[in-house]
Coordinates of N, CA and C in Angstrom, one line a residue:
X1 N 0.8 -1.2 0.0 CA 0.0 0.0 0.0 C 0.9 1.2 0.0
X2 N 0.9 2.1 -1.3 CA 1.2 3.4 -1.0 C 1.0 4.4 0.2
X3 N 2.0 5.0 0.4 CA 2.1 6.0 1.6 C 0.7 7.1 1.5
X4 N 0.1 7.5 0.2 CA -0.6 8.6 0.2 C -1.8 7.9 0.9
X5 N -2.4 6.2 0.0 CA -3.3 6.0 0.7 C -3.4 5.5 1.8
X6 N -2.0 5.3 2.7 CA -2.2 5.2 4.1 C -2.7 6.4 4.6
X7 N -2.0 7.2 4.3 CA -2.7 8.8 4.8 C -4.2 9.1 4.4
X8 N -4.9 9.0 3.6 CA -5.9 8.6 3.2 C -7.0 7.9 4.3
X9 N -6.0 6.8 4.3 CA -7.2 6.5 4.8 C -7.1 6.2 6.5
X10 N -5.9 7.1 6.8 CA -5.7 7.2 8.3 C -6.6 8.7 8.4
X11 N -6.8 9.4 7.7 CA -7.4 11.1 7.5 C -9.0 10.4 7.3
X12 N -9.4 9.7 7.0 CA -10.7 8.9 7.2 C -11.4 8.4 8.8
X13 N -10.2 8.0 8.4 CA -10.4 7.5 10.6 C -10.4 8.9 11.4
X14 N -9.3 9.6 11.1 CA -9.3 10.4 11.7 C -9.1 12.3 11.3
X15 N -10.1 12.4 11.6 CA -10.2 14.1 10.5 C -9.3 15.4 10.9
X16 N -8.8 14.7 11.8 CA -7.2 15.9 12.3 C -5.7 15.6 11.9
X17 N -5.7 14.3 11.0 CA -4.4 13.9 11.0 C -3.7 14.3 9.9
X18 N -4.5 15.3 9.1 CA -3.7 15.5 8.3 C -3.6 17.5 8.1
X19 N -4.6 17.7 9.4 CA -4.7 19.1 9.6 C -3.0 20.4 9.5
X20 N -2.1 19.3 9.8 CA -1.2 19.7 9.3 C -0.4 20.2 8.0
X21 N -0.7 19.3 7.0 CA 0.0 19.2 6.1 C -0.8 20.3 4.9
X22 N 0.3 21.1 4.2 CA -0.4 22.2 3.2 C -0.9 21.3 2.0
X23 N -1.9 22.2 1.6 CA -2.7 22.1 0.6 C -2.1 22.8 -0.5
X24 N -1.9 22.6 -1.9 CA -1.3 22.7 -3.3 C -1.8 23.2 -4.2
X25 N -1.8 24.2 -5.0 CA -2.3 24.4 -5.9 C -1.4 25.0 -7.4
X26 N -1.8 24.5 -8.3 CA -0.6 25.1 -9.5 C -1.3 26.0 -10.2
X27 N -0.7 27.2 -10.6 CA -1.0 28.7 -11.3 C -1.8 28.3 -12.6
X28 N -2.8 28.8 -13.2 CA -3.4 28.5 -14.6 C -2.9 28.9 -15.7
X29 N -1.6 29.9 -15.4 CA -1.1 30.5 -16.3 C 0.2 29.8 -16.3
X30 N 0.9 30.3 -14.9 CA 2.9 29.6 -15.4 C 2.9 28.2 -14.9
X31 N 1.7 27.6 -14.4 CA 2.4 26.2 -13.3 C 3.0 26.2 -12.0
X32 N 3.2 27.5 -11.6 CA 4.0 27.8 -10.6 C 2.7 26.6 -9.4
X33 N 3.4 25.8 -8.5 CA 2.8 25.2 -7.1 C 3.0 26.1 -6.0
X34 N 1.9 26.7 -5.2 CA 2.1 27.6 -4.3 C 0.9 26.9 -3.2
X35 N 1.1 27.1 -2.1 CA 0.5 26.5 -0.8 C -0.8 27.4 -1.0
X36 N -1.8 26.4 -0.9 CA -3.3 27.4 -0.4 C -3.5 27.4 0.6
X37 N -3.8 29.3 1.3 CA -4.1 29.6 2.9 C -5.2 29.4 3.2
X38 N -5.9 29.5 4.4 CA -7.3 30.2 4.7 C -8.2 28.5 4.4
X39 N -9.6 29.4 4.1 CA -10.7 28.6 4.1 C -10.5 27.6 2.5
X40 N -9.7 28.0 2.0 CA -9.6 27.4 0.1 C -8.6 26.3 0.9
X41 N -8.0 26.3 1.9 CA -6.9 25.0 1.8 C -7.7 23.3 2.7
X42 N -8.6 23.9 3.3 CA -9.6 23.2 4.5 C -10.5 22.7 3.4
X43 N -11.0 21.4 3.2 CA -12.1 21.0 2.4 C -13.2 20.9 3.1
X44 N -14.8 21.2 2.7 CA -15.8 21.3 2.9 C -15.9 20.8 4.3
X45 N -16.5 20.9 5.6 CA -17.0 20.1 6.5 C -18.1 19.6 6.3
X46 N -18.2 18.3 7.3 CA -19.1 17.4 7.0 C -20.2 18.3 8.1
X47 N -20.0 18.5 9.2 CA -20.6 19.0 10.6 C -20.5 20.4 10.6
X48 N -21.1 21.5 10.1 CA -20.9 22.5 10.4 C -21.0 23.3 12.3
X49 N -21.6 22.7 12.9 CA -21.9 22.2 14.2 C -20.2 22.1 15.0
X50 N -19.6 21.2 14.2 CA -18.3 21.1 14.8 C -17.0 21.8 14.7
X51 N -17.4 22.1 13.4 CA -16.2 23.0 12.3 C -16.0 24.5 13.5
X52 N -17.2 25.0 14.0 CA -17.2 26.2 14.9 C -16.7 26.2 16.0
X53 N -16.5 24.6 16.6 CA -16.2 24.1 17.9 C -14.6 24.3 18.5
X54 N -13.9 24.8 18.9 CA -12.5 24.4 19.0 C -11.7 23.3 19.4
X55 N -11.0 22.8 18.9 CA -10.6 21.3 19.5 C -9.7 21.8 20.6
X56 N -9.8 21.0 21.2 CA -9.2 21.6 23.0 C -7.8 20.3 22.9
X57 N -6.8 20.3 22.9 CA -5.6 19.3 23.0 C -5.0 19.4 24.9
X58 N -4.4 18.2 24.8 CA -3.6 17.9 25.6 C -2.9 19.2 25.7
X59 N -2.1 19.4 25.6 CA -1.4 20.3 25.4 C -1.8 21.7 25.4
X60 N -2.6 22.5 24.8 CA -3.6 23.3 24.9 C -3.9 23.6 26.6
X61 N -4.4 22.9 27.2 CA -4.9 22.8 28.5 C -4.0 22.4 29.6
X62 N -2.5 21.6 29.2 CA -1.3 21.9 29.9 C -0.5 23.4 30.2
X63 N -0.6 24.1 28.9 CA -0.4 25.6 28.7 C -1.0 25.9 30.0
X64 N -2.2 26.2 29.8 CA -3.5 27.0 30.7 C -2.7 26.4 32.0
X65 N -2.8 25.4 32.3 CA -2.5 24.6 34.0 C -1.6 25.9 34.2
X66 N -0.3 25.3 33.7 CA 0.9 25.9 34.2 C 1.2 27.2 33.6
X67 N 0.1 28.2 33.3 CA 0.1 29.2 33.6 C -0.6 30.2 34.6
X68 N -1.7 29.2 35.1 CA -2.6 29.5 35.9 C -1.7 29.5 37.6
X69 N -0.5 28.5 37.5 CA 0.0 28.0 38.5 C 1.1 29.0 38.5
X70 N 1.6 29.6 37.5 CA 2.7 30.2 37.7 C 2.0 31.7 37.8
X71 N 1.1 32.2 37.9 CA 0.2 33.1 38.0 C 0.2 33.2 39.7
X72 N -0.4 32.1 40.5 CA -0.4 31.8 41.3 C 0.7 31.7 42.1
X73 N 1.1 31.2 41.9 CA 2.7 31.2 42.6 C 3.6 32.6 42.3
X74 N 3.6 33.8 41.2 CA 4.4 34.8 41.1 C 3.2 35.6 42.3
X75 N 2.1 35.6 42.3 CA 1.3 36.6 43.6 C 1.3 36.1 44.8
X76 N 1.7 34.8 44.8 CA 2.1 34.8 46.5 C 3.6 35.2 46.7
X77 N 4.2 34.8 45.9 CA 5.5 35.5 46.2 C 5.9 36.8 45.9
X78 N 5.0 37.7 45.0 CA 5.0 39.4 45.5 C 4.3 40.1 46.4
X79 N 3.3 39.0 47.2 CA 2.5 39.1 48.1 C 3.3 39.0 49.8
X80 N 3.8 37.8 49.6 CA 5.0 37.8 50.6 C 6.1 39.1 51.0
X81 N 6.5 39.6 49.7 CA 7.7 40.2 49.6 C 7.3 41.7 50.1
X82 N 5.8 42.2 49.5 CA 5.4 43.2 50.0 C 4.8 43.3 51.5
X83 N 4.7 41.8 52.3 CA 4.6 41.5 53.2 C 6.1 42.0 54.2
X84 N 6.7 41.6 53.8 CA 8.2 41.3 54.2 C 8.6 43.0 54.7
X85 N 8.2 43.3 53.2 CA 8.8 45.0 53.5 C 7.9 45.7 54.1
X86 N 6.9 45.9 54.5 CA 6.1 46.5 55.1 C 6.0 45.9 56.2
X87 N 6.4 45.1 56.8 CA 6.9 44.9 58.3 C 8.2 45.5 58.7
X88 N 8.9 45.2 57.7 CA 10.5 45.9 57.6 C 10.3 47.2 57.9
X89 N 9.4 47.8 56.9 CA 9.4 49.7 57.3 C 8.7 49.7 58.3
X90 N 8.1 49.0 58.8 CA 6.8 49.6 60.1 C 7.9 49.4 61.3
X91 N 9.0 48.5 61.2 CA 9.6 48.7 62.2 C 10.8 49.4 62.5
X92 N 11.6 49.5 61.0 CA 12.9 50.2 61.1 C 12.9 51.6 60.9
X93 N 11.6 52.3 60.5 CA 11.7 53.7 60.2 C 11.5 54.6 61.2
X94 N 10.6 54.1 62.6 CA 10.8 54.6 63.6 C 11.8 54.1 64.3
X95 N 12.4 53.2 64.5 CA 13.3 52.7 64.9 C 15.1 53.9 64.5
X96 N 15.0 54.0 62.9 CA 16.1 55.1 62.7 C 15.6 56.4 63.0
X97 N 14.3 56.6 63.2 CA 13.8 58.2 63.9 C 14.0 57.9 64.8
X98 N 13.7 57.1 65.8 CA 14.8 57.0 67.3 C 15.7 57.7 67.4
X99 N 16.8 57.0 66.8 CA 17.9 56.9 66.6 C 18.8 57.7 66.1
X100 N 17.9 58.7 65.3 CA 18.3 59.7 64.6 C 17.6 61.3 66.1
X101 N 16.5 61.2 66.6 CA 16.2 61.9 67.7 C 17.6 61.6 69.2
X102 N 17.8 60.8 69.3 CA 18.6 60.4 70.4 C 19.7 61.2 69.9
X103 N 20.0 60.1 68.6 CA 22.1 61.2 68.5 C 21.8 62.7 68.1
X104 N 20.6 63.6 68.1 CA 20.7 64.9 67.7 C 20.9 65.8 68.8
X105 N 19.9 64.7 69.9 CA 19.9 65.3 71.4 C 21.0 64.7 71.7
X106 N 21.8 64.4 72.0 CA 22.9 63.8 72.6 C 24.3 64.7 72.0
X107 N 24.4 65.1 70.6 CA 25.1 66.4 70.2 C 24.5 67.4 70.8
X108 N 23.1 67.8 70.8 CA 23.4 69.0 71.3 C 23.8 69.4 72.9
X109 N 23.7 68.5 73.4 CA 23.8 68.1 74.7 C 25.5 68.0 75.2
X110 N 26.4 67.7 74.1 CA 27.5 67.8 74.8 C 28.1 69.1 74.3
X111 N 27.4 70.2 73.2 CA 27.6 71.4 73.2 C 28.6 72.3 74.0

């Protein structure tokens, strides 16, 4: 059995397997073979019903996970960090206003 009509008739079984591969067409005038884009390279659907539908892949919906996760995980950990610092300034800024009050009085004090 020829290769084309294995494809054939694996594209029979299955109506995505050849969703890949370009479609062909040769010029009416030079011959030139140039790839058809768009809706001219897709042949008719059987199910218009389906044709509208998106096919959802493995992969497709792996994307989404682990972006959804890494979404998640980058706002807890800017969530922490602004955590972090805003305990940091709530305690060190009066802390160097102390500190800064103490040694101003303490200069002027040994005047």
């Amino acid at each position: 059995m020829r290769s084309r009509d294995v494809r054939a008739g694996l594209a029979k079984v299955n109506p995505f397997w050849n969703a890949h591969e370009k479609t062909y067409e040769r010029c009416k005038v030079c011959g030139f073979r140039r790839a058809v884009s768009g809706a001219a390279a897709r042949p008719a659907e059987t199910e218009p019903a389906r044709a509208r539908r998106p096919v959802s892949t493995a992969l497709g919906w792996t994307a989404v996970v682990l972006m959804v996760v890494l979404i998640a995980v980058l706002t807890a950990v800017l969530a922490g960090m602004l955590l972090v610092v805003s305990v940091w300034l709530t305690v060190a800024v009066p802390l160097l206003v102390l500190l800064l009050v103490v040694g101003v009085a303490g200069y002027a004090r040994r005047g």
